Structure formats: structure tokens, C-alpha cells
Amino acid sequence: MQRFANRTALVTGAGSGIGAIVARALAAQGARVAVVDVTAAGQATADAICEAGGEALYLQCDVQDSGAVENTVAATVARLGSLDIAVNNAAIDPETAPEAEWDESVMERVFAINVQGIFLCLKHEIAHMVEQGSGAIVNMASAAGLVGVMNKPAYTASKHAVLGLTKASALQYAARGVRINAVCPGAVDTPMLADNLPPGVDKTLIGANHPINRLATPEEVAEAILWLCSDAASYVVGHALTVDGGLTIQ
Ligand SMILES: NC(=O)c1ccc[n+]([C@@H]2O[C@H](COP(=O)([O-])OP(=O)(O)OC[C@H]3O[C@@H](n4cnc5c(N)ncnc54)[C@H](O)[C@@H]3O)[C@@H](O)[C@H]2O)c1
């Protein structure tokens, strides 16, 4: 099914985990994809898309840098023809040691990427989409945007803020043809999860905390994101879609 034929998508944090799978899934369904990441891992995602017969371009960008984000949106439009879909997915989750996490430098770093980064992406993506009169944006929040998570104050606060940004921007731009939504995954089997396991905790234990009794795959999260980006979700605005195996209904 070529749901996204003749459309251009931009995916941040597409060098790893969920972002890489979303970029590949969008390309498999016809989109031209700007693979955006701060690290060169984005090149591998773009190469994999091209090897599979799709069209992709790696653009190195740190989402904390407004000028870099503006240039990335401009390069996407110039080199891939338009900007119809954006998935603002890049984030960090550095809080692993409970004693160290109430450190203001951690809060600043997490907010600079997870909140200001999404704000900057929205700012520059929306400017183009409003001019064009259409667009669909999905911001990556988390179940940690809906409930509190022990030992992760900065990450939890940042993901609550992503939902606030999503609602405010969705209200402001819905009538101008730009739909903005968010997804809230539970624990997903990615490098971020593996890097943040507390000492002695196996990832199957994290999965067992979810009513469904397992972790999500990145593909399951990508499926929800692609739906929100598609015309099938044409009347869905400002929604926070949980993909959490029942975690937040407990
Ligand atoms: N893995 C989970 O359990 C889980 C659960 C809920 C939500 N999420 C969210 O999903 C998103 C993706 O997470 P993941 O698990 O795939 O993580 P990941 O660490 O595997 O991938 C994140 C990517 O973002 C990139 N990135 C980091 N900082 C950046 C910056 N400043 N500019 C541009 N790119 C940057 C990294 O280089 C990396 O490629 C994040 O927003 C995360 O908070 C993850």
C-alpha cells in the first residue's frame, strides 16, 4: 500500500530505534524521507531506505539549534520537493542514577532537546506547511507524558511538556490545514531502553510491568505514527495516542 506516494516526510532522531523504523516504514509506503539525526547513524538509515528502492536523504542536525532546524526544513523542501509529514521524535533520557538526577544541568539538557527541540521543529515545519496549506505532524511524547515515572523527573516533565506543545500548536493551526498530534508509547525495545536499564534489571522485567506483559516493538509504535500521519486520520487533531500495552489504564 503506497499511503504516502508523492509526499515528503521528515523524521528526527531517525538514526536509531523508533525513528529509524518510522523513516523506513514511511519510505516503504511511498514517502520521500529526510532522515534527520545529530549523529551519522542517520546515514545508515538513509542508505537502507535507498537499498530497499526508496528515496531518502540524511540531514545532520541538532534539534536544539534553531538555525540548523530551519536549514534542515529548507533542505528537505529544496531537495525532496515539499514537506508534508513531520515526525518530531528525537529525544534523550539520561537519568539513570537516582542520586544524580536532581541536577539542574540534567534538567537543562533534557529540556533543550526534548522540549525546545520539538518547539523549534514545530516552528520551522509549521511555517512551511501553513504556506503550503497542508501538513501532518506527530510529536513523540511517552506514557511518561501522562503519568509520573519514578527516578525520571526531567524526562517525565519534558514529555508532559511535549503534550502541552502538541495541544497548543494543534489548536492554533488546525484551521490552516496542519494537523498536529502526539504518541505516548510505553516501554519500547530500542537502544534508549537498553541504555537506561537500572543495574541488575532485565528488559523483560520492564515489559512485565505492562498489562500486556511485554515491551512494544518499534514497528508497533511506527504503525500508530503512520496512521496519525495518513489521510485516514484526517479529523484527528491534538490527540495523545497511547501505544502502551495498557500501562496508563492501571
Ligand atoms: N524506547 C522507549 O522505551 C520509549 C518509550 C516512550 C517514548 N520514547 C521516545 O521515543 C523517541 C525515540 O526513542 P528511541 O527509544 O528510539 O531512542 P534512541 O536513543 O534509540 O534514538 C534516539 C535518536 O535521537 C537522536 N538524537 C538525540 N539527540 C538529538 C538531537 N539533539 N538532535 C537530533 N537527533 C538527536 C539520537 O542520535 C538517536 O538516533 C524518543 O522521543 C523517546 O523519548 C521511547
PDB file of C-alpha atoms and ligand atoms in Angstrom:
ATOM      1  CA  MET A   1       0.000   0.000   0.000  1.00  0.00           C
ATOM      2  CA  GLN A   2       1.506   3.364  -1.051  1.00  0.00           C
ATOM      3  CA  ARG A   3      -0.300   5.582   1.500  1.00  0.00           C
ATOM      4  CA  PHE A   4       2.348   8.287   1.215  1.00  0.00           C
ATOM      5  CA  ALA A   5       3.127   8.380  -2.518  1.00  0.00           C
ATOM      6  CA  ASN A   6       4.235  11.851  -3.705  1.00  0.00           C
ATOM      7  CA  ARG A   7       4.670  13.066  -0.131  1.00  0.00           C
ATOM      8  CA  THR A   8       7.795  14.130   1.691  1.00  0.00           C
ATOM      9  CA  ALA A   9       8.363  13.235   5.329  1.00  0.00           C
ATOM     10  CA  LEU A  10      10.953  14.484   7.800  1.00  0.00           C
ATOM     11  CA  VAL A  11      11.798  12.269  10.789  1.00  0.00           C
ATOM     12  CA  THR A  12      14.084  13.481  13.598  1.00  0.00           C
ATOM     13  CA  GLY A  13      16.128  11.020  15.626  1.00  0.00           C
ATOM     14  CA  ALA A  14      15.898   8.676  12.641  1.00  0.00           C
ATOM     15  CA  GLY A  15      19.357   7.182  13.106  1.00  0.00           C
ATOM     16  CA  SER A  16      18.203   4.725  15.765  1.00  0.00           C
ATOM     17  CA  GLY A  17      15.276   2.985  17.423  1.00  0.00           C
ATOM     18  CA  ILE A  18      11.737   4.110  16.714  1.00  0.00           C
ATOM     19  CA  GLY A  19      12.773   6.968  14.403  1.00  0.00           C
ATOM     20  CA  ALA A  20      14.736   4.644  12.109  1.00  0.00           C
ATOM     21  CA  ILE A  21      11.782   2.257  11.839  1.00  0.00           C
ATOM     22  CA  VAL A  22       9.325   5.127  11.209  1.00  0.00           C
ATOM     23  CA  ALA A  23      11.573   6.503   8.443  1.00  0.00           C
ATOM     24  CA  ARG A  24      11.813   3.084   6.803  1.00  0.00           C
ATOM     25  CA  ALA A  25       8.062   2.450   7.114  1.00  0.00           C
ATOM     26  CA  LEU A  26       7.167   5.830   5.595  1.00  0.00           C
ATOM     27  CA  ALA A  27       9.554   5.171   2.699  1.00  0.00           C
ATOM     28  CA  ALA A  28       8.147   1.661   2.176  1.00  0.00           C
ATOM     29  CA  GLN A  29       4.743   3.290   1.750  1.00  0.00           C
ATOM     30  CA  GLY A  30       5.927   5.751  -0.874  1.00  0.00           C
ATOM     31  CA  ALA A  31       7.221   8.800   1.006  1.00  0.00           C
ATOM     32  CA  ARG A  32      10.466  10.582   0.195  1.00  0.00           C
ATOM     33  CA  VAL A  33      12.159  10.784   3.584  1.00  0.00           C
ATOM     34  CA  ALA A  34      14.524  13.295   5.172  1.00  0.00           C
ATOM     35  CA  VAL A  35      16.383  11.231   7.771  1.00  0.00           C
ATOM     36  CA  VAL A  36      17.410  13.741  10.435  1.00  0.00           C
ATOM     37  CA  ASP A  37      19.795  12.939  13.281  1.00  0.00           C
ATOM     38  CA  VAL A  38      22.594  14.575  15.228  1.00  0.00           C
ATOM     39  CA  THR A  39      24.811  11.534  14.615  1.00  0.00           C
ATOM     40  CA  ALA A  40      25.985   9.912  11.393  1.00  0.00           C
ATOM     41  CA  ALA A  41      23.795   6.906  12.220  1.00  0.00           C
ATOM     42  CA  GLY A  42      21.187   8.707  10.118  1.00  0.00           C
ATOM     43  CA  GLN A  43      23.249   7.907   7.022  1.00  0.00           C
ATOM     44  CA  ALA A  44      22.784   4.169   7.642  1.00  0.00           C
ATOM     45  CA  THR A  45      19.002   4.604   7.818  1.00  0.00           C
ATOM     46  CA  ALA A  46      19.005   6.620   4.582  1.00  0.00           C
ATOM     47  CA  ASP A  47      21.228   4.007   2.901  1.00  0.00           C
ATOM     48  CA  ALA A  48      18.914   1.180   3.998  1.00  0.00           C
ATOM     49  CA  ILE A  49      15.910   3.028   2.537  1.00  0.00           C
ATOM     50  CA  CYS A  50      17.683   3.622  -0.778  1.00  0.00           C
ATOM     51  CA  GLU A  51      18.888  -0.008  -0.935  1.00  0.00           C
ATOM     52  CA  ALA A  52      15.251  -1.106  -0.500  1.00  0.00           C
ATOM     53  CA  GLY A  53      14.281   1.043  -3.508  1.00  0.00           C
ATOM     54  CA  GLY A  54      13.025   4.104  -1.635  1.00  0.00           C
ATOM     55  CA  GLU A  55      14.106   7.739  -1.683  1.00  0.00           C
ATOM     56  CA  ALA A  56      15.866   9.212   1.351  1.00  0.00           C
ATOM     57  CA  LEU A  57      18.333  11.893   2.302  1.00  0.00           C
ATOM     58  CA  TYR A  58      20.379  12.078   5.517  1.00  0.00           C
ATOM     59  CA  LEU A  59      20.499  15.564   7.014  1.00  0.00           C
ATOM     60  CA  GLN A  60      22.727  16.051  10.042  1.00  0.00           C
ATOM     61  CA  CYS A  61      21.002  18.337  12.533  1.00  0.00           C
ATOM     62  CA  ASP A  62      20.977  19.017  16.253  1.00  0.00           C
ATOM     63  CA  VAL A  63      17.355  19.863  17.085  1.00  0.00           C
ATOM     64  CA  GLN A  64      18.489  22.249  19.845  1.00  0.00           C
ATOM     65  CA  ASP A  65      19.823  24.626  17.181  1.00  0.00           C
ATOM     66  CA  SER A  66      17.141  26.812  15.595  1.00  0.00           C
ATOM     67  CA  GLY A  67      19.285  27.736  12.577  1.00  0.00           C
ATOM     68  CA  ALA A  68      20.143  24.094  11.938  1.00  0.00           C
ATOM     69  CA  VAL A  69      16.477  23.069  12.128  1.00  0.00           C
ATOM     70  CA  GLU A  70      15.477  25.894   9.781  1.00  0.00           C
ATOM     71  CA  ASN A  71      18.184  24.827   7.301  1.00  0.00           C
ATOM     72  CA  THR A  72      17.074  21.192   7.585  1.00  0.00           C
ATOM     73  CA  VAL A  73      13.466  22.048   6.735  1.00  0.00           C
ATOM     74  CA  ALA A  74      14.665  24.248   3.842  1.00  0.00           C
ATOM     75  CA  ALA A  75      16.971  21.476   2.545  1.00  0.00           C
ATOM     76  CA  THR A  76      14.142  18.951   2.746  1.00  0.00           C
ATOM     77  CA  VAL A  77      11.858  21.161   0.656  1.00  0.00           C
ATOM     78  CA  ALA A  78      14.620  22.085  -1.805  1.00  0.00           C
ATOM     79  CA  ARG A  79      15.963  18.555  -2.321  1.00  0.00           C
ATOM     80  CA  LEU A  80      12.850  16.393  -1.823  1.00  0.00           C
ATOM     81  CA  GLY A  81      10.213  18.766  -3.193  1.00  0.00           C
ATOM     82  CA  SER A  82       7.924  19.562  -0.228  1.00  0.00           C
ATOM     83  CA  LEU A  83       7.299  18.906   3.451  1.00  0.00           C
ATOM     84  CA  ASP A  84       4.012  17.091   4.047  1.00  0.00           C
ATOM     85  CA  ILE A  85       4.723  14.973   7.128  1.00  0.00           C
ATOM     86  CA  ALA A  86       6.976  15.540  10.130  1.00  0.00           C
ATOM     87  CA  VAL A  87       7.693  13.152  12.980  1.00  0.00           C
ATOM     88  CA  ASN A  88       9.446  15.014  15.802  1.00  0.00           C
ATOM     89  CA  ASN A  89      10.953  12.030  17.567  1.00  0.00           C
ATOM     90  CA  ALA A  90      14.497  12.931  18.724  1.00  0.00           C
ATOM     91  CA  ALA A  91      14.973  12.933  22.493  1.00  0.00           C
ATOM     92  CA  ILE A  92      17.299  11.829  25.251  1.00  0.00           C
ATOM     93  CA  ASP A  93      16.699  10.016  28.539  1.00  0.00           C
ATOM     94  CA  PRO A  94      19.910  10.356  30.548  1.00  0.00           C
ATOM     95  CA  GLU A  95      18.501   9.838  34.061  1.00  0.00           C
ATOM     96  CA  THR A  96      19.851   6.544  35.353  1.00  0.00           C
ATOM     97  CA  ALA A  97      21.318   7.259  38.796  1.00  0.00           C
ATOM     98  CA  PRO A  98      18.651   8.361  41.303  1.00  0.00           C
ATOM     99  CA  GLU A  99      21.121  10.382  43.381  1.00  0.00           C
ATOM    100  CA  ALA A 100      22.394  12.405  40.426  1.00  0.00           C
ATOM    101  CA  GLU A 101      19.220  13.203  38.589  1.00  0.00           C
ATOM    102  CA  TRP A 102      18.114  16.251  40.588  1.00  0.00           C
ATOM    103  CA  ASP A 103      20.944  18.075  38.909  1.00  0.00           C
ATOM    104  CA  GLU A 104      19.906  21.264  37.109  1.00  0.00           C
ATOM    105  CA  SER A 105      22.300  20.571  34.247  1.00  0.00           C
ATOM    106  CA  VAL A 106      20.376  17.344  33.509  1.00  0.00           C
ATOM    107  CA  MET A 107      17.082  19.246  33.543  1.00  0.00           C
ATOM    108  CA  GLU A 108      18.520  21.888  31.193  1.00  0.00           C
ATOM    109  CA  ARG A 109      19.921  19.297  28.773  1.00  0.00           C
ATOM    110  CA  VAL A 110      16.731  17.226  28.699  1.00  0.00           C
ATOM    111  CA  PHE A 111      14.541  20.285  28.151  1.00  0.00           C
ATOM    112  CA  ALA A 112      16.877  21.701  25.481  1.00  0.00           C
ATOM    113  CA  ILE A 113      16.455  18.574  23.341  1.00  0.00           C
ATOM    114  CA  ASN A 114      13.108  17.042  24.340  1.00  0.00           C
ATOM    115  CA  VAL A 115      11.089  20.296  24.620  1.00  0.00           C
ATOM    116  CA  GLN A 116      12.913  23.178  22.952  1.00  0.00           C
ATOM    117  CA  GLY A 117      13.909  20.764  20.162  1.00  0.00           C
ATOM    118  CA  ILE A 118      10.269  19.928  19.436  1.00  0.00           C
ATOM    119  CA  PHE A 119       9.313  23.615  19.734  1.00  0.00           C
ATOM    120  CA  LEU A 120      11.952  24.517  17.115  1.00  0.00           C
ATOM    121  CA  CYS A 121      10.922  21.690  14.796  1.00  0.00           C
ATOM    122  CA  LEU A 122       7.269  22.757  15.041  1.00  0.00           C
ATOM    123  CA  LYS A 123       8.178  26.399  14.416  1.00  0.00           C
ATOM    124  CA  HIS A 124      10.057  25.740  11.193  1.00  0.00           C
ATOM    125  CA  GLU A 125       7.906  22.862   9.906  1.00  0.00           C
ATOM    126  CA  ILE A 126       4.642  24.734  10.501  1.00  0.00           C
ATOM    127  CA  ALA A 127       5.940  27.830   8.706  1.00  0.00           C
ATOM    128  CA  HIS A 128       6.337  25.754   5.560  1.00  0.00           C
ATOM    129  CA  MET A 129       3.133  23.732   5.989  1.00  0.00           C
ATOM    130  CA  VAL A 130       0.963  26.819   6.561  1.00  0.00           C
ATOM    131  CA  GLU A 131       2.336  28.348   3.374  1.00  0.00           C
ATOM    132  CA  GLN A 132       1.545  25.117   1.542  1.00  0.00           C
ATOM    133  CA  GLY A 133      -1.911  24.856   3.223  1.00  0.00           C
ATOM    134  CA  SER A 134      -1.480  21.283   4.460  1.00  0.00           C
ATOM    135  CA  GLY A 135       0.615  19.025   6.659  1.00  0.00           C
ATOM    136  CA  ALA A 136       0.562  16.381   9.374  1.00  0.00           C
ATOM    137  CA  ILE A 137       2.917  16.404  12.349  1.00  0.00           C
ATOM    138  CA  VAL A 138       3.389  13.796  15.068  1.00  0.00           C
ATOM    139  CA  ASN A 139       5.331  14.659  18.208  1.00  0.00           C
ATOM    140  CA  MET A 140       6.916  11.861  20.207  1.00  0.00           C
ATOM    141  CA  ALA A 141       5.734  12.022  23.814  1.00  0.00           C
ATOM    142  CA  SER A 142       5.595   8.963  26.081  1.00  0.00           C
ATOM    143  CA  ALA A 143       3.484   7.270  28.716  1.00  0.00           C
ATOM    144  CA  ALA A 144       5.761   9.448  30.884  1.00  0.00           C
ATOM    145  CA  GLY A 145       3.845  12.392  29.410  1.00  0.00           C
ATOM    146  CA  LEU A 146       0.664  11.110  31.058  1.00  0.00           C
ATOM    147  CA  VAL A 147       1.764   9.699  34.405  1.00  0.00           C
ATOM    148  CA  GLY A 148       4.715  10.167  36.738  1.00  0.00           C
ATOM    149  CA  VAL A 149       7.780   7.939  36.417  1.00  0.00           C
ATOM    150  CA  MET A 150       9.965   7.357  39.473  1.00  0.00           C
ATOM    151  CA  ASN A 151      13.590   8.495  39.183  1.00  0.00           C
ATOM    152  CA  LYS A 152      12.955  10.386  35.939  1.00  0.00           C
ATOM    153  CA  PRO A 153      11.777  13.896  36.884  1.00  0.00           C
ATOM    154  CA  ALA A 154      13.327  15.730  33.943  1.00  0.00           C
ATOM    155  CA  TYR A 155      12.250  13.162  31.327  1.00  0.00           C
ATOM    156  CA  THR A 156       8.724  12.948  32.796  1.00  0.00           C
ATOM    157  CA  ALA A 157       8.360  16.736  32.872  1.00  0.00           C
ATOM    158  CA  SER A 158       9.713  17.019  29.319  1.00  0.00           C
ATOM    159  CA  LYS A 159       7.191  14.544  27.940  1.00  0.00           C
ATOM    160  CA  HIS A 160       4.298  16.292  29.738  1.00  0.00           C
ATOM    161  CA  ALA A 161       5.553  19.482  28.061  1.00  0.00           C
ATOM    162  CA  VAL A 162       5.527  17.799  24.644  1.00  0.00           C
ATOM    163  CA  LEU A 163       1.804  17.156  25.090  1.00  0.00           C
ATOM    164  CA  GLY A 164       1.260  20.806  26.037  1.00  0.00           C
ATOM    165  CA  LEU A 165       3.126  21.926  22.914  1.00  0.00           C
ATOM    166  CA  THR A 166       1.094  19.484  20.842  1.00  0.00           C
ATOM    167  CA  LYS A 167      -2.257  20.784  22.124  1.00  0.00           C
ATOM    168  CA  ALA A 168      -1.354  24.485  21.840  1.00  0.00           C
ATOM    169  CA  SER A 169       0.025  24.161  18.303  1.00  0.00           C
ATOM    170  CA  ALA A 170      -2.808  21.855  17.184  1.00  0.00           C
ATOM    171  CA  LEU A 171      -5.364  24.454  18.272  1.00  0.00           C
ATOM    172  CA  GLN A 172      -3.525  27.252  16.565  1.00  0.00           C
ATOM    173  CA  TYR A 173      -3.012  25.609  13.177  1.00  0.00           C
ATOM    174  CA  ALA A 174      -5.891  23.136  12.652  1.00  0.00           C
ATOM    175  CA  ALA A 175      -7.935  25.615  10.610  1.00  0.00           C
ATOM    176  CA  ARG A 176      -4.926  26.294   8.380  1.00  0.00           C
ATOM    177  CA  GLY A 177      -4.641  22.674   7.276  1.00  0.00           C
ATOM    178  CA  VAL A 178      -1.934  21.454   9.651  1.00  0.00           C
ATOM    179  CA  ARG A 179      -2.882  18.537  11.918  1.00  0.00           C
ATOM    180  CA  ILE A 180      -0.665  18.065  14.961  1.00  0.00           C
ATOM    181  CA  ASN A 181      -0.873  15.019  17.242  1.00  0.00           C
ATOM    182  CA  ALA A 182       1.316  13.031  19.637  1.00  0.00           C
ATOM    183  CA  VAL A 183       2.012   9.414  20.515  1.00  0.00           C
ATOM    184  CA  CYS A 184       2.617   8.098  24.032  1.00  0.00           C
ATOM    185  CA  PRO A 185       4.421   4.748  23.956  1.00  0.00           C
ATOM    186  CA  GLY A 186       5.122   2.589  26.993  1.00  0.00           C
ATOM    187  CA  ALA A 187       8.494   0.838  27.079  1.00  0.00           C
ATOM    188  CA  VAL A 188       9.805   0.075  23.587  1.00  0.00           C
ATOM    189  CA  ASP A 189      12.611  -2.329  22.758  1.00  0.00           C
ATOM    190  CA  THR A 190      15.222   0.167  21.471  1.00  0.00           C
ATOM    191  CA  PRO A 191      18.804   1.232  22.300  1.00  0.00           C
ATOM    192  CA  MET A 192      17.395   4.002  24.559  1.00  0.00           C
ATOM    193  CA  LEU A 193      15.654   1.410  26.717  1.00  0.00           C
ATOM    194  CA  ALA A 194      18.706  -0.862  26.814  1.00  0.00           C
ATOM    195  CA  ASP A 195      20.971   2.071  27.774  1.00  0.00           C
ATOM    196  CA  ASN A 196      18.736   3.085  30.688  1.00  0.00           C
ATOM    197  CA  LEU A 197      18.107  -0.190  32.455  1.00  0.00           C
ATOM    198  CA  PRO A 198      18.777   0.106  36.202  1.00  0.00           C
ATOM    199  CA  PRO A 199      21.622  -2.138  37.374  1.00  0.00           C
ATOM    200  CA  GLY A 200      20.523  -5.777  37.560  1.00  0.00           C
ATOM    201  CA  VAL A 201      17.175  -5.179  35.806  1.00  0.00           C
ATOM    202  CA  ASP A 202      16.490  -7.216  32.682  1.00  0.00           C
ATOM    203  CA  LYS A 203      14.332  -5.633  29.962  1.00  0.00           C
ATOM    204  CA  THR A 204      11.785  -8.460  30.239  1.00  0.00           C
ATOM    205  CA  LEU A 205      11.074  -7.184  33.762  1.00  0.00           C
ATOM    206  CA  ILE A 206      10.228  -3.767  32.317  1.00  0.00           C
ATOM    207  CA  GLY A 207       7.890  -5.459  29.844  1.00  0.00           C
ATOM    208  CA  ALA A 208       6.253  -7.368  32.684  1.00  0.00           C
ATOM    209  CA  ASN A 209       5.197  -4.026  34.262  1.00  0.00           C
ATOM    210  CA  HIS A 210       2.836  -3.535  31.334  1.00  0.00           C
ATOM    211  CA  PRO A 211      -0.582  -5.261  31.402  1.00  0.00           C
ATOM    212  CA  ILE A 212       0.236  -6.810  28.008  1.00  0.00           C
ATOM    213  CA  ASN A 213       3.290  -8.385  29.724  1.00  0.00           C
ATOM    214  CA  ARG A 214       5.943  -7.412  27.180  1.00  0.00           C
ATOM    215  CA  LEU A 215       7.771  -4.480  25.614  1.00  0.00           C
ATOM    216  CA  ALA A 216       6.485  -2.811  22.444  1.00  0.00           C
ATOM    217  CA  THR A 217       8.406  -3.259  19.219  1.00  0.00           C
ATOM    218  CA  PRO A 218       9.397  -0.075  17.365  1.00  0.00           C
ATOM    219  CA  GLU A 219       7.232  -1.338  14.486  1.00  0.00           C
ATOM    220  CA  GLU A 220       4.105  -1.276  16.694  1.00  0.00           C
ATOM    221  CA  VAL A 221       4.772   2.360  17.592  1.00  0.00           C
ATOM    222  CA  ALA A 222       5.540   3.218  13.957  1.00  0.00           C
ATOM    223  CA  GLU A 223       2.154   1.819  12.907  1.00  0.00           C
ATOM    224  CA  ALA A 224       0.343   4.308  15.178  1.00  0.00           C
ATOM    225  CA  ILE A 225       2.514   7.193  13.977  1.00  0.00           C
ATOM    226  CA  LEU A 226       1.913   6.361  10.322  1.00  0.00           C
ATOM    227  CA  TRP A 227      -1.841   6.252  10.924  1.00  0.00           C
ATOM    228  CA  LEU A 228      -1.779   9.719  12.511  1.00  0.00           C
ATOM    229  CA  CYS A 229       0.230  10.991   9.520  1.00  0.00           C
ATOM    230  CA  SER A 230      -2.169   9.469   7.000  1.00  0.00           C
ATOM    231  CA  ASP A 231      -5.389  10.751   5.458  1.00  0.00           C
ATOM    232  CA  ALA A 232      -7.223   8.063   7.467  1.00  0.00           C
ATOM    233  CA  ALA A 233      -6.705  10.334  10.500  1.00  0.00           C
ATOM    234  CA  SER A 234      -7.946  13.456   8.686  1.00  0.00           C
ATOM    235  CA  TYR A 235     -10.219  14.566  11.586  1.00  0.00           C
ATOM    236  CA  VAL A 236      -7.787  13.711  14.394  1.00  0.00           C
ATOM    237  CA  VAL A 237      -6.312  16.872  15.935  1.00  0.00           C
ATOM    238  CA  GLY A 238      -4.347  17.434  19.139  1.00  0.00           C
ATOM    239  CA  HIS A 239      -4.680  13.807  20.228  1.00  0.00           C
ATOM    240  CA  ALA A 240      -2.252  11.936  22.508  1.00  0.00           C
ATOM    241  CA  LEU A 241      -2.425   8.355  21.228  1.00  0.00           C
ATOM    242  CA  THR A 242      -1.258   5.803  23.803  1.00  0.00           C
ATOM    243  CA  VAL A 243       0.616   2.767  22.479  1.00  0.00           C
ATOM    244  CA  ASP A 244       1.484   1.415  25.882  1.00  0.00           C
ATOM    245  CA  GLY A 245       0.149  -2.123  26.310  1.00  0.00           C
ATOM    246  CA  GLY A 246      -2.325  -0.801  28.878  1.00  0.00           C
ATOM    247  CA  LEU A 247       0.306   0.809  31.149  1.00  0.00           C
ATOM    248  CA  THR A 248      -1.585   4.053  31.791  1.00  0.00           C
ATOM    249  CA  ILE A 249      -5.013   2.490  32.385  1.00  0.00           C
ATOM    250  CA  GLN A 250      -3.829   0.792  35.586  1.00  0.00           C
TER     251      GLN A 250
HETATM  252  N1  LIG B   1      12.343   3.408  23.985  1.00  0.00           N
HETATM  253  C1  LIG B   1      11.324   3.652  24.787  1.00  0.00           C
HETATM  254  O1  LIG B   1      11.011   2.850  25.694  1.00  0.00           O
HETATM  255  C2  LIG B   1      10.487   4.889  24.597  1.00  0.00           C
HETATM  256  C3  LIG B   1       9.256   4.963  25.262  1.00  0.00           C
HETATM  257  C4  LIG B   1       8.461   6.087  25.096  1.00  0.00           C
HETATM  258  C5  LIG B   1       8.902   7.131  24.287  1.00  0.00           C
HETATM  259  N2  LIG B   1      10.106   7.031  23.672  1.00  0.00           N
HETATM  260  C6  LIG B   1      10.516   8.163  22.856  1.00  0.00           C
HETATM  261  O2  LIG B   1      10.706   7.723  21.523  1.00  0.00           O
HETATM  262  C7  LIG B   1      11.701   8.552  20.894  1.00  0.00           C
HETATM  263  C8  LIG B   1      12.760   7.689  20.258  1.00  0.00           C
HETATM  264  O3  LIG B   1      13.333   6.903  21.283  1.00  0.00           O
HETATM  265  P1  LIG B   1      14.216   5.604  20.976  1.00  0.00           P
HETATM  266  O4  LIG B   1      13.934   4.669  22.064  1.00  0.00           O
HETATM  267  O5  LIG B   1      14.051   5.208  19.553  1.00  0.00           O
HETATM  268  O6  LIG B   1      15.666   6.246  21.255  1.00  0.00           O
HETATM  269  P2  LIG B   1      17.095   6.027  20.567  1.00  0.00           P
HETATM  270  O7  LIG B   1      18.055   6.532  21.583  1.00  0.00           O
HETATM  271  O8  LIG B   1      17.239   4.649  20.044  1.00  0.00           O
HETATM  272  O9  LIG B   1      17.049   7.042  19.335  1.00  0.00           O
HETATM  273  C9  LIG B   1      17.021   8.430  19.533  1.00  0.00           C
HETATM  274  C10 LIG B   1      17.685   9.113  18.353  1.00  0.00           C
HETATM  275  O10 LIG B   1      17.600  10.546  18.561  1.00  0.00           O
HETATM  276  C11 LIG B   1      18.850  11.109  18.184  1.00  0.00           C
HETATM  277  N3  LIG B   1      19.065  12.385  18.873  1.00  0.00           N
HETATM  278  C12 LIG B   1      19.342  12.564  20.195  1.00  0.00           C
HETATM  279  N4  LIG B   1      19.551  13.869  20.441  1.00  0.00           N
HETATM  280  C13 LIG B   1      19.376  14.522  19.262  1.00  0.00           C
HETATM  281  C14 LIG B   1      19.461  15.882  18.886  1.00  0.00           C
HETATM  282  N5  LIG B   1      19.806  16.834  19.763  1.00  0.00           N
HETATM  283  N6  LIG B   1      19.209  16.225  17.598  1.00  0.00           N
HETATM  284  C15 LIG B   1      18.900  15.265  16.688  1.00  0.00           C
HETATM  285  N7  LIG B   1      18.830  13.944  16.986  1.00  0.00           N
HETATM  286  C16 LIG B   1      19.068  13.586  18.264  1.00  0.00           C
HETATM  287  C17 LIG B   1      19.879  10.071  18.595  1.00  0.00           C
HETATM  288  O11 LIG B   1      21.128  10.266  17.916  1.00  0.00           O
HETATM  289  C18 LIG B   1      19.182   8.767  18.215  1.00  0.00           C
HETATM  290  O12 LIG B   1      19.466   8.400  16.873  1.00  0.00           O
HETATM  291  C19 LIG B   1      12.201   9.489  21.984  1.00  0.00           C
HETATM  292  O13 LIG B   1      11.485  10.709  21.903  1.00  0.00           O
HETATM  293  C20 LIG B   1      11.843   8.776  23.257  1.00  0.00           C
HETATM  294  O14 LIG B   1      11.721   9.659  24.356  1.00  0.00           O
HETATM  295  C21 LIG B   1      10.901   5.934  23.799  1.00  0.00           C
END
